[in-house]
mmCIF file of C-alpha atoms and ligand atoms in Angstrom:
data_model
loop_
_atom_site.group_PDB
_atom_site.id
_atom_site.type_symbol
_atom_site.label_atom_id
_atom_site.label_comp_id
_atom_site.label_asym_id
_atom_site.label_seq_id
_atom_site.Cartn_x
_atom_site.Cartn_y
_atom_site.Cartn_z
ATOM 1 C CA MET B 1 0.035 -0.058 -0.019
ATOM 2 C CA ILE B 2 1.218 3.478 -0.656
ATOM 3 C CA LYS B 3 -0.512 6.697 -0.054
ATOM 4 C CA PHE B 4 -0.119 10.126 -1.788
ATOM 5 C CA CYS B 5 -1.422 13.445 -0.721
ATOM 6 C CA ASN B 6 -0.626 16.947 -2.231
ATOM 7 C CA LEU B 7 -0.283 19.499 0.603
ATOM 8 C CA PHE B 8 0.554 22.563 -1.367
ATOM 9 C CA SER B 9 1.266 23.095 -5.037
ATOM 10 C CA GLY B 10 2.331 25.940 -7.215
ATOM 11 C CA SER B 11 4.732 28.821 -7.632
ATOM 12 C CA SER B 12 3.562 29.937 -4.133
ATOM 13 C CA GLY B 13 4.996 26.682 -2.411
ATOM 14 C CA ASN B 14 5.110 23.027 -2.882
ATOM 15 C CA SER B 15 4.855 20.066 -0.566
ATOM 16 C CA THR B 16 3.857 16.440 -1.084
ATOM 17 C CA TYR B 17 3.194 13.766 1.462
ATOM 18 C CA ILE B 18 3.846 10.057 0.697
ATOM 19 C CA GLU B 19 3.163 7.096 3.084
ATOM 20 C CA THR B 20 4.124 3.549 2.667
ATOM 21 C CA ASP B 21 3.266 0.907 5.206
ATOM 22 C CA THR B 22 5.989 2.025 7.638
ATOM 23 C CA THR B 23 7.372 5.213 6.282
ATOM 24 C CA LYS B 24 6.080 8.880 6.048
ATOM 25 C CA ILE B 25 8.001 11.263 3.593
ATOM 26 C CA LEU B 26 7.376 14.922 2.474
ATOM 27 C CA ILE B 27 8.793 15.963 -0.791
ATOM 28 C CA ASP B 28 9.723 19.574 -0.446
ATOM 29 C CA ALA B 29 8.789 22.078 2.227
ATOM 30 C CA GLY B 30 8.040 25.230 0.245
ATOM 31 C CA VAL B 31 5.567 26.800 2.657
ATOM 32 C CA SER B 32 5.884 27.730 6.416
ATOM 33 C CA CYS B 33 6.592 24.974 8.904
ATOM 34 C CA THR B 34 3.327 26.065 10.705
ATOM 35 C CA ARG B 35 1.354 25.542 7.470
ATOM 36 C CA ILE B 36 2.728 22.192 6.874
ATOM 37 C CA VAL B 37 2.079 21.190 10.486
ATOM 38 C CA LYS B 38 -1.537 22.209 10.048
ATOM 39 C CA ALA B 39 -1.829 20.287 6.644
ATOM 40 C CA LEU B 40 -0.472 17.280 8.020
ATOM 41 C CA GLU B 41 -2.637 17.479 11.140
ATOM 42 C CA SER B 42 -5.776 17.450 8.831
ATOM 43 C CA LEU B 43 -4.421 14.096 7.614
ATOM 44 C CA GLY B 44 -4.160 12.902 11.205
ATOM 45 C CA VAL B 45 -0.193 12.920 10.959
ATOM 46 C CA SER B 46 1.973 14.425 13.292
ATOM 47 C CA PHE B 47 5.118 16.201 11.852
ATOM 48 C CA SER B 48 7.328 14.249 14.257
ATOM 49 C CA ASP B 49 6.153 11.070 12.551
ATOM 50 C CA ILE B 50 7.843 12.306 9.318
ATOM 51 C CA ASP B 51 10.849 10.006 8.775
ATOM 52 C CA ALA B 52 12.485 12.422 5.998
ATOM 53 C CA ILE B 53 12.064 15.346 3.840
ATOM 54 C CA LEU B 54 13.188 15.035 0.149
ATOM 55 C CA ILE B 55 14.351 18.477 -1.388
ATOM 56 C CA THR B 56 14.040 18.681 -5.396
ATOM 57 C CA HIS B 57 15.982 22.078 -5.619
ATOM 58 C CA GLU B 58 17.010 24.905 -3.742
ATOM 59 C CA HIS B 59 14.258 27.437 -5.035
ATOM 60 C CA THR B 60 12.305 29.126 -2.333
ATOM 61 C CA ASP B 61 8.862 27.729 -3.371
ATOM 62 C CA HIS B 62 10.630 24.144 -2.301
ATOM 63 C CA THR B 63 12.501 25.073 0.628
ATOM 64 C CA LYS B 64 10.783 28.105 2.559
ATOM 65 C CA GLY B 65 9.801 25.953 5.566
ATOM 66 C CA LEU B 66 13.130 24.161 6.122
ATOM 67 C CA THR B 67 14.824 26.613 8.608
ATOM 68 C CA THR B 68 12.112 26.403 11.237
ATOM 69 C CA ILE B 69 11.510 22.478 10.431
ATOM 70 C CA ALA B 70 15.121 21.939 11.198
ATOM 71 C CA LYS B 71 15.194 23.779 14.142
ATOM 72 C CA LYS B 72 11.840 22.124 15.633
ATOM 73 C CA PHE B 73 12.060 18.672 14.476
ATOM 74 C CA ASN B 74 15.000 16.677 14.060
ATOM 75 C CA ILE B 75 14.103 15.258 10.713
ATOM 76 C CA PRO B 76 16.630 14.058 8.246
ATOM 77 C CA ILE B 77 16.706 16.358 5.156
ATOM 78 C CA TYR B 78 17.846 15.051 1.921
ATOM 79 C CA ALA B 79 19.191 16.979 -0.936
ATOM 80 C CA THR B 80 22.081 16.680 -3.256
ATOM 81 C CA GLU B 81 25.577 18.217 -2.292
ATOM 82 C CA LYS B 82 25.346 20.699 -4.753
ATOM 83 C CA THR B 83 21.909 21.733 -3.511
ATOM 84 C CA TRP B 84 22.936 22.036 -0.078
ATOM 85 C CA SER B 85 25.617 24.250 -1.272
ATOM 86 C CA GLN B 86 23.106 26.619 -2.276
ATOM 87 C CA MET B 87 21.049 26.722 0.740
ATOM 88 C CA CYS B 88 23.556 27.858 3.153
ATOM 89 C CA SER B 89 21.331 30.735 4.179
ATOM 90 C CA LEU B 90 18.709 28.397 5.610
ATOM 91 C CA ASN B 91 21.077 27.415 8.394
ATOM 92 C CA VAL B 92 19.937 23.941 8.535
ATOM 93 C CA CYS B 93 21.971 21.976 11.361
ATOM 94 C CA ASP B 94 24.402 19.535 10.193
ATOM 95 C CA SER B 95 22.634 16.448 11.921
ATOM 96 C CA CYS B 96 19.532 17.102 9.658
ATOM 97 C CA LYS B 97 21.618 17.270 6.434
ATOM 98 C CA TYR B 98 21.550 14.006 4.397
ATOM 99 C CA THR B 99 22.687 13.839 0.925
ATOM 100 C CA PHE B 100 21.863 11.703 -2.159
ATOM 101 C CA THR B 101 23.228 11.373 -5.791
ATOM 102 C CA PRO B 102 21.160 11.807 -8.882
ATOM 103 C CA ASP B 103 20.259 8.485 -10.409
ATOM 104 C CA LYS B 104 21.396 6.619 -7.228
ATOM 105 C CA ASN B 105 18.648 4.905 -5.504
ATOM 106 C CA PHE B 106 18.380 4.777 -1.698
ATOM 107 C CA GLU B 107 16.289 3.646 1.107
ATOM 108 C CA ILE B 108 14.112 5.267 3.730
ATOM 109 C CA GLY B 109 12.614 2.536 5.867
ATOM 110 C CA ASP B 110 10.647 0.350 3.420
ATOM 111 C CA ALA B 111 10.601 3.211 0.632
ATOM 112 C CA ASN B 112 13.173 2.935 -2.333
ATOM 113 C CA ILE B 113 13.652 6.354 -3.425
ATOM 114 C CA HIS B 114 14.810 7.001 -6.952
ATOM 115 C CA PRO B 115 16.133 10.654 -7.604
ATOM 116 C CA PHE B 116 16.401 11.611 -11.355
ATOM 117 C CA SER B 117 17.892 14.901 -12.936
ATOM 118 C CA ILE B 118 15.319 17.376 -14.367
ATOM 119 C CA PRO B 119 16.247 20.344 -16.605
ATOM 120 C CA HIS B 120 15.633 23.371 -14.739
ATOM 121 C CA ASP B 121 17.433 26.594 -13.662
ATOM 122 C CA ALA B 122 18.873 25.360 -10.326
ATOM 123 C CA ILE B 123 22.200 23.877 -9.462
ATOM 124 C CA ASP B 124 21.185 20.107 -9.360
ATOM 125 C CA PRO B 125 17.312 19.779 -9.613
ATOM 126 C CA CYS B 126 15.653 16.555 -9.461
ATOM 127 C CA GLY B 127 12.515 14.542 -9.576
ATOM 128 C CA PHE B 128 11.624 11.529 -7.279
ATOM 129 C CA SER B 129 10.174 8.174 -7.747
ATOM 130 C CA ILE B 130 8.992 6.528 -4.561
ATOM 131 C CA LEU B 131 8.858 2.744 -4.857
ATOM 132 C CA SER B 132 7.524 0.352 -2.160
ATOM 133 C CA ASP B 133 5.401 -2.777 -2.122
ATOM 134 C CA GLY B 134 5.693 -3.074 -6.026
ATOM 135 C CA LYS B 135 4.001 0.551 -6.267
ATOM 136 C CA LYS B 136 5.459 3.695 -7.787
ATOM 137 C CA ILE B 137 4.631 7.040 -7.318
ATOM 138 C CA THR B 138 6.583 9.859 -9.254
ATOM 139 C CA VAL B 139 6.940 13.590 -8.460
ATOM 140 C CA ALA B 140 8.182 15.809 -11.248
ATOM 141 C CA THR B 141 7.675 19.525 -11.174
ATOM 142 C CA ASP B 142 10.111 22.482 -12.394
ATOM 143 C CA ILE B 143 10.799 20.952 -15.829
ATOM 144 C CA GLY B 144 12.114 23.144 -18.519
ATOM 145 C CA HIS B 145 11.416 20.675 -21.338
ATOM 146 C CA VAL B 146 10.554 16.923 -21.783
ATOM 147 C CA GLU B 147 13.504 14.584 -22.751
ATOM 148 C CA GLU B 148 13.061 11.139 -23.768
ATOM 149 C CA ARG B 149 14.756 9.737 -20.552
ATOM 150 C CA LEU B 150 12.004 11.501 -18.553
ATOM 151 C CA ILE B 151 9.384 9.691 -20.161
ATOM 152 C CA THR B 152 11.127 6.542 -19.359
ATOM 153 C CA GLU B 153 11.425 7.687 -15.663
ATOM 154 C CA MET B 154 7.797 8.325 -15.381
ATOM 155 C CA THR B 155 6.631 5.258 -17.268
ATOM 156 C CA GLY B 156 5.380 2.533 -14.759
ATOM 157 C CA SER B 157 4.123 5.084 -12.110
ATOM 158 C CA ASP B 158 0.881 4.418 -10.513
ATOM 159 C CA ILE B 159 0.552 8.029 -9.674
ATOM 160 C CA LEU B 160 2.342 10.907 -11.441
ATOM 161 C CA LEU B 161 2.484 14.561 -10.039
ATOM 162 C CA ILE B 162 3.483 16.224 -13.151
ATOM 163 C CA GLU B 163 4.158 20.075 -13.579
ATOM 164 C CA SER B 164 1.507 22.039 -15.872
ATOM 165 C CA ASN B 165 3.024 25.611 -14.954
ATOM 166 C CA TYR B 166 1.745 27.976 -17.414
ATOM 167 C CA ASP B 167 -0.610 28.882 -20.481
ATOM 168 C CA THR B 168 1.574 30.340 -23.280
ATOM 169 C CA ASP B 169 -0.889 33.200 -24.222
ATOM 170 C CA THR B 170 -1.414 34.054 -20.713
ATOM 171 C CA LEU B 171 2.198 33.958 -19.969
ATOM 172 C CA PHE B 172 3.224 36.297 -22.999
ATOM 173 C CA CYS B 173 0.228 38.617 -22.617
ATOM 174 C CA GLY B 174 0.485 38.901 -18.884
ATOM 175 C CA ALA B 175 2.562 41.570 -16.697
ATOM 176 C CA TYR B 176 5.684 39.583 -16.083
ATOM 177 C CA PRO B 177 8.731 41.398 -17.398
ATOM 178 C CA TYR B 178 10.028 40.124 -20.779
ATOM 179 C CA PHE B 179 13.232 38.329 -19.232
ATOM 180 C CA LEU B 180 10.919 36.568 -16.801
ATOM 181 C CA LYS B 181 8.809 35.404 -19.408
ATOM 182 C CA LYS B 182 11.790 34.043 -21.610
ATOM 183 C CA ARG B 183 13.068 32.371 -18.531
ATOM 184 C CA ILE B 184 9.900 30.456 -17.651
ATOM 185 C CA ALA B 185 9.165 29.342 -21.040
ATOM 186 C CA SER B 186 13.119 28.398 -21.608
ATOM 187 C CA ASP B 187 14.567 25.024 -21.774
ATOM 188 C CA VAL B 188 15.305 25.349 -18.118
ATOM 189 C CA GLY B 189 12.192 27.016 -16.911
ATOM 190 C CA HIS B 190 8.721 25.315 -16.716
ATOM 191 C CA LEU B 191 6.385 23.228 -18.457
ATOM 192 C CA SER B 192 3.313 24.693 -20.366
ATOM 193 C CA ASN B 193 -0.039 23.301 -20.413
ATOM 194 C CA GLU B 194 0.408 22.228 -24.074
ATOM 195 C CA SER B 195 3.860 20.372 -23.434
ATOM 196 C CA THR B 196 2.257 18.733 -20.335
ATOM 197 C CA SER B 197 -0.683 17.520 -22.366
ATOM 198 C CA LYS B 198 1.449 15.780 -24.905
ATOM 199 C CA LEU B 199 3.548 14.157 -22.305
ATOM 200 C CA VAL B 200 0.659 13.035 -20.374
ATOM 201 C CA LYS B 201 -0.727 11.688 -23.320
ATOM 202 C CA THR B 202 2.245 9.707 -24.272
ATOM 203 C CA LEU B 203 2.624 8.349 -20.917
ATOM 204 C CA TYR B 204 -1.196 7.277 -20.939
ATOM 205 C CA GLU B 205 -0.300 5.294 -23.872
ATOM 206 C CA ASN B 206 2.567 3.790 -22.115
ATOM 207 C CA GLY B 207 0.172 2.578 -19.493
ATOM 208 C CA VAL B 208 0.108 5.492 -16.802
ATOM 209 C CA THR B 209 -3.408 6.206 -15.805
ATOM 210 C CA LYS B 210 -3.389 8.516 -12.668
ATOM 211 C CA PHE B 211 -2.092 12.181 -13.209
ATOM 212 C CA ILE B 212 -2.134 15.019 -11.064
ATOM 213 C CA LEU B 213 -1.197 18.396 -12.561
ATOM 214 C CA GLY B 214 0.679 20.660 -10.228
ATOM 215 C CA HIS B 215 2.871 23.586 -9.736
ATOM 216 C CA LEU B 216 0.478 25.888 -11.619
ATOM 217 C CA SER B 217 1.469 29.525 -11.941
ATOM 218 C CA LYS B 218 -0.968 31.861 -10.087
ATOM 219 C CA GLU B 219 -0.450 34.503 -12.576
ATOM 220 C CA ASN B 220 0.105 32.723 -15.797
ATOM 221 C CA ASN B 221 -2.347 29.915 -15.807
ATOM 222 C CA PHE B 222 -5.944 28.711 -14.642
ATOM 223 C CA PRO B 223 -6.614 25.383 -13.151
ATOM 224 C CA GLU B 224 -9.603 24.810 -15.361
ATOM 225 C CA LEU B 225 -7.607 25.603 -18.364
ATOM 226 C CA ALA B 226 -4.552 23.146 -17.519
ATOM 227 C CA TYR B 227 -7.168 20.494 -16.715
ATOM 228 C CA GLN B 228 -9.110 20.992 -20.003
ATOM 229 C CA THR B 229 -5.977 21.187 -22.242
ATOM 230 C CA VAL B 230 -4.640 17.837 -20.812
ATOM 231 C CA LEU B 231 -8.155 16.230 -20.832
ATOM 232 C CA ASN B 232 -8.477 17.171 -24.311
ATOM 233 C CA GLU B 233 -5.287 15.651 -25.429
ATOM 234 C CA LEU B 234 -6.159 12.565 -23.302
ATOM 235 C CA ASN B 235 -9.402 12.208 -24.983
ATOM 236 C CA SER B 236 -7.816 12.417 -28.495
ATOM 237 C CA SER B 237 -6.056 9.010 -27.657
ATOM 238 C CA THR B 238 -7.451 5.882 -29.262
ATOM 239 C CA LEU B 239 -6.831 4.175 -26.096
ATOM 240 C CA ASN B 240 -9.939 3.540 -24.095
ATOM 241 C CA VAL B 241 -8.573 3.019 -20.594
ATOM 242 C CA PRO B 242 -10.175 4.829 -17.630
ATOM 243 C CA PHE B 243 -7.855 7.420 -16.118
ATOM 244 C CA HIS B 244 -7.634 9.932 -13.218
ATOM 245 C CA LEU B 245 -6.946 13.396 -13.971
ATOM 246 C CA SER B 246 -7.052 16.226 -11.209
ATOM 247 C CA VAL B 247 -5.451 19.498 -10.323
ATOM 248 C CA ALA B 248 -3.424 19.743 -7.366
ATOM 249 C CA GLY B 249 -4.893 22.399 -4.926
ATOM 250 C CA ARG B 250 -2.689 25.364 -4.551
ATOM 251 C CA ASP B 251 -3.433 25.770 -0.799
ATOM 252 C CA THR B 252 -5.802 23.159 0.027
ATOM 253 C CA VAL B 253 -4.928 19.762 1.282
ATOM 254 C CA ASP B 254 -6.262 17.287 -1.505
ATOM 255 C CA ASP B 255 -7.911 14.034 -0.817
ATOM 256 C CA ILE B 256 -5.551 11.062 -0.218
ATOM 257 C CA LEU B 257 -4.982 8.801 -3.068
ATOM 258 C CA GLU B 258 -4.396 5.188 -2.189
ATOM 259 C CA ILE B 259 -2.616 2.605 -4.272
ATOM 260 C CA VAL B 260 -3.297 -0.849 -2.955
HETATM 261 ZN ZN1 LIG T 1 12.451 25.954 -9.412
HETATM 262 ZN ZN1 LIG T 2 9.150 25.567 -8.118
#
């Protein structure tokens, strides 16, 4: 059995909860410690029961809560060495610092963690697949563009949280300065709804059926638009297999998805 619950998702902060038979893991802590504590409490989980926090990369929307978390709870926090080198200002004590290497699996309790590199403008950004009891959950946000190897990484996932960051027209007609628009749409920025929809269709035809769209931009996207863009693409497939498609809540704790 493996449980998945999105706590926070979007450019304003990200945190995902994953629970296996004996292990409780957070991926990212991009909102305040207090908000994560409350979100976990709403699931009946105490923060002190969390076994580890995995960090995808150093950007604030993934790391904001770490300073307080490290001070209040003595929880192992895993990041790559390069990512730690960019997080000095967070003042995380050494006893909480754990490292991993991209593409090298490691164990936390009964969970096997597979970190894989993603193209994004951070020093050493990663996505994660959590494998336990023959199940696989993948969390992949902050992806500048889709590479063939990423399709391989995501194939076989029982649940996939995938970024659908921006609508291209909304981004380029919006108020962001031009350099920021270029950065977001670049090969090391974020995925557009259109790119995500094509990736999701490919993965669906490879056998993945549960998709959660996440890390939506508040300014350059709309949940309904992201959902509809991906839904249209899925519906254009000749496959007739039922699927789950939803949009991760920005600030609301989503329902727990359970894979048994
Ligand atoms: Zn980022
Ligand atoms: Zn981000």
